[in-house]
Amino acid sequence: MFLYLLLAALMVVADQLIKYWTVTVLQPIGSIPLWEEVFHLTYVENTGAAFSMLEGRRGFFILITLLAFGYMAYLYKS
């Protein structure tokens, strides 16, 4: 159990470090070519769900999240 929690914590830390690097380094540049004319790292913001579905519907996502957590809490107590 401890190993899973440690792995999850490391993944969260790695995720946050990558996001920090992306905003501080990649955003001002826009794009970094890794393989010229073939593969680039490009800064793009996604304000919706997968592939920007429901873009601009932040309230909807907050509501769904709260309902899901409420349901999980209900299941945990019963």
PDB file of C-alpha atoms in Angstrom:
ATOM      1  CA  MET A   1       0.000   0.000   0.000  1.00  0.00           C
ATOM      2  CA  PHE A   2       2.807   2.411   0.920  1.00  0.00           C
ATOM      3  CA  LEU A   3       4.534   1.754  -2.408  1.00  0.00           C
ATOM      4  CA  TYR A   4       1.365   2.729  -4.317  1.00  0.00           C
ATOM      5  CA  LEU A   5       1.007   5.932  -2.319  1.00  0.00           C
ATOM      6  CA  LEU A   6       4.667   6.791  -2.890  1.00  0.00           C
ATOM      7  CA  LEU A   7       4.327   6.122  -6.617  1.00  0.00           C
ATOM      8  CA  ALA A   8       1.185   8.266  -6.793  1.00  0.00           C
ATOM      9  CA  ALA A   9       2.921  11.094  -4.927  1.00  0.00           C
ATOM     10  CA  LEU A  10       5.925  10.910  -7.273  1.00  0.00           C
ATOM     11  CA  MET A  11       3.614  11.036 -10.283  1.00  0.00           C
ATOM     12  CA  VAL A  12       1.862  14.135  -8.916  1.00  0.00           C
ATOM     13  CA  VAL A  13       5.208  15.832  -8.259  1.00  0.00           C
ATOM     14  CA  ALA A  14       6.477  14.942 -11.766  1.00  0.00           C
ATOM     15  CA  ASP A  15       3.223  16.226 -13.290  1.00  0.00           C
ATOM     16  CA  GLN A  16       3.475  19.543 -11.452  1.00  0.00           C
ATOM     17  CA  LEU A  17       7.151  19.990 -12.373  1.00  0.00           C
ATOM     18  CA  ILE A  18       6.401  19.353 -16.049  1.00  0.00           C
ATOM     19  CA  LYS A  19       3.504  21.831 -15.942  1.00  0.00           C
ATOM     20  CA  TYR A  20       5.725  24.434 -14.272  1.00  0.00           C
ATOM     21  CA  TRP A  21       8.426  23.945 -16.928  1.00  0.00           C
ATOM     22  CA  THR A  22       5.833  24.153 -19.686  1.00  0.00           C
ATOM     23  CA  VAL A  23       4.431  27.473 -18.462  1.00  0.00           C
ATOM     24  CA  THR A  24       7.775  29.087 -17.622  1.00  0.00           C
ATOM     25  CA  VAL A  25       9.881  27.849 -20.546  1.00  0.00           C
ATOM     26  CA  LEU A  26       7.676  26.563 -23.363  1.00  0.00           C
ATOM     27  CA  GLN A  27       4.852  29.126 -23.241  1.00  0.00           C
ATOM     28  CA  PRO A  28       7.066  32.162 -23.998  1.00  0.00           C
ATOM     29  CA  ILE A  29       8.835  30.311 -26.827  1.00  0.00           C
ATOM     30  CA  GLY A  30       5.725  28.669 -28.264  1.00  0.00           C
ATOM     31  CA  SER A  31       7.391  25.627 -29.776  1.00  0.00           C
ATOM     32  CA  ILE A  32      10.624  23.637 -29.477  1.00  0.00           C
ATOM     33  CA  PRO A  33      11.664  21.448 -32.417  1.00  0.00           C
ATOM     34  CA  LEU A  34      12.850  18.031 -31.249  1.00  0.00           C
ATOM     35  CA  TRP A  35      13.198  16.647 -34.764  1.00  0.00           C
ATOM     36  CA  GLU A  36      13.304  19.466 -37.310  1.00  0.00           C
ATOM     37  CA  GLU A  37      10.243  19.567 -39.606  1.00  0.00           C
ATOM     38  CA  VAL A  38       8.858  16.387 -37.988  1.00  0.00           C
ATOM     39  CA  PHE A  39       8.288  16.590 -34.220  1.00  0.00           C
ATOM     40  CA  HIS A  40       7.892  19.715 -32.069  1.00  0.00           C
ATOM     41  CA  LEU A  41       6.810  20.391 -28.492  1.00  0.00           C
ATOM     42  CA  THR A  42       4.205  23.139 -28.825  1.00  0.00           C
ATOM     43  CA  TYR A  43       2.420  25.028 -26.048  1.00  0.00           C
ATOM     44  CA  VAL A  44      -1.371  24.744 -26.367  1.00  0.00           C
ATOM     45  CA  GLU A  45      -4.029  25.363 -23.707  1.00  0.00           C
ATOM     46  CA  ASN A  46      -7.042  23.078 -23.423  1.00  0.00           C
ATOM     47  CA  THR A  47      -9.885  24.800 -21.593  1.00  0.00           C
ATOM     48  CA  GLY A  48     -12.347  21.948 -21.972  1.00  0.00           C
ATOM     49  CA  ALA A  49     -12.338  18.208 -21.479  1.00  0.00           C
ATOM     50  CA  ALA A  50     -10.645  15.784 -23.859  1.00  0.00           C
ATOM     51  CA  PHE A  51      -9.829  17.539 -27.140  1.00  0.00           C
ATOM     52  CA  SER A  52     -11.498  20.760 -25.855  1.00  0.00           C
ATOM     53  CA  MET A  53     -14.989  19.254 -25.718  1.00  0.00           C
ATOM     54  CA  LEU A  54     -17.372  21.479 -23.749  1.00  0.00           C
ATOM     55  CA  GLU A  55     -14.888  24.356 -23.885  1.00  0.00           C
ATOM     56  CA  GLY A  56     -15.809  27.186 -21.544  1.00  0.00           C
ATOM     57  CA  ARG A  57     -18.155  25.014 -19.434  1.00  0.00           C
ATOM     58  CA  ARG A  58     -16.122  25.177 -16.231  1.00  0.00           C
ATOM     59  CA  GLY A  59     -19.218  25.271 -14.018  1.00  0.00           C
ATOM     60  CA  PHE A  60     -20.415  22.013 -15.564  1.00  0.00           C
ATOM     61  CA  PHE A  61     -17.112  20.275 -14.757  1.00  0.00           C
ATOM     62  CA  ILE A  62     -17.165  21.593 -11.183  1.00  0.00           C
ATOM     63  CA  LEU A  63     -20.729  20.321 -10.728  1.00  0.00           C
ATOM     64  CA  ILE A  64     -19.913  16.874 -12.121  1.00  0.00           C
ATOM     65  CA  THR A  65     -16.837  16.647  -9.874  1.00  0.00           C
ATOM     66  CA  LEU A  66     -18.810  17.596  -6.768  1.00  0.00           C
ATOM     67  CA  LEU A  67     -21.531  15.083  -7.607  1.00  0.00           C
ATOM     68  CA  ALA A  68     -18.948  12.335  -8.152  1.00  0.00           C
ATOM     69  CA  PHE A  69     -17.219  13.059  -4.842  1.00  0.00           C
ATOM     70  CA  GLY A  70     -20.561  13.180  -3.063  1.00  0.00           C
ATOM     71  CA  TYR A  71     -21.533   9.823  -4.541  1.00  0.00           C
ATOM     72  CA  MET A  72     -18.183   8.287  -3.558  1.00  0.00           C
ATOM     73  CA  ALA A  73     -18.596   9.611   0.001  1.00  0.00           C
ATOM     74  CA  TYR A  74     -22.095   8.104   0.106  1.00  0.00           C
ATOM     75  CA  LEU A  75     -20.785   4.740  -1.087  1.00  0.00           C
ATOM     76  CA  TYR A  76     -17.933   4.862   1.428  1.00  0.00           C
ATOM     77  CA  LYS A  77     -20.294   5.498   4.361  1.00  0.00           C
ATOM     78  CA  SER A  78     -22.788   2.799   3.371  1.00  0.00           C
TER      79      SER A  78
END
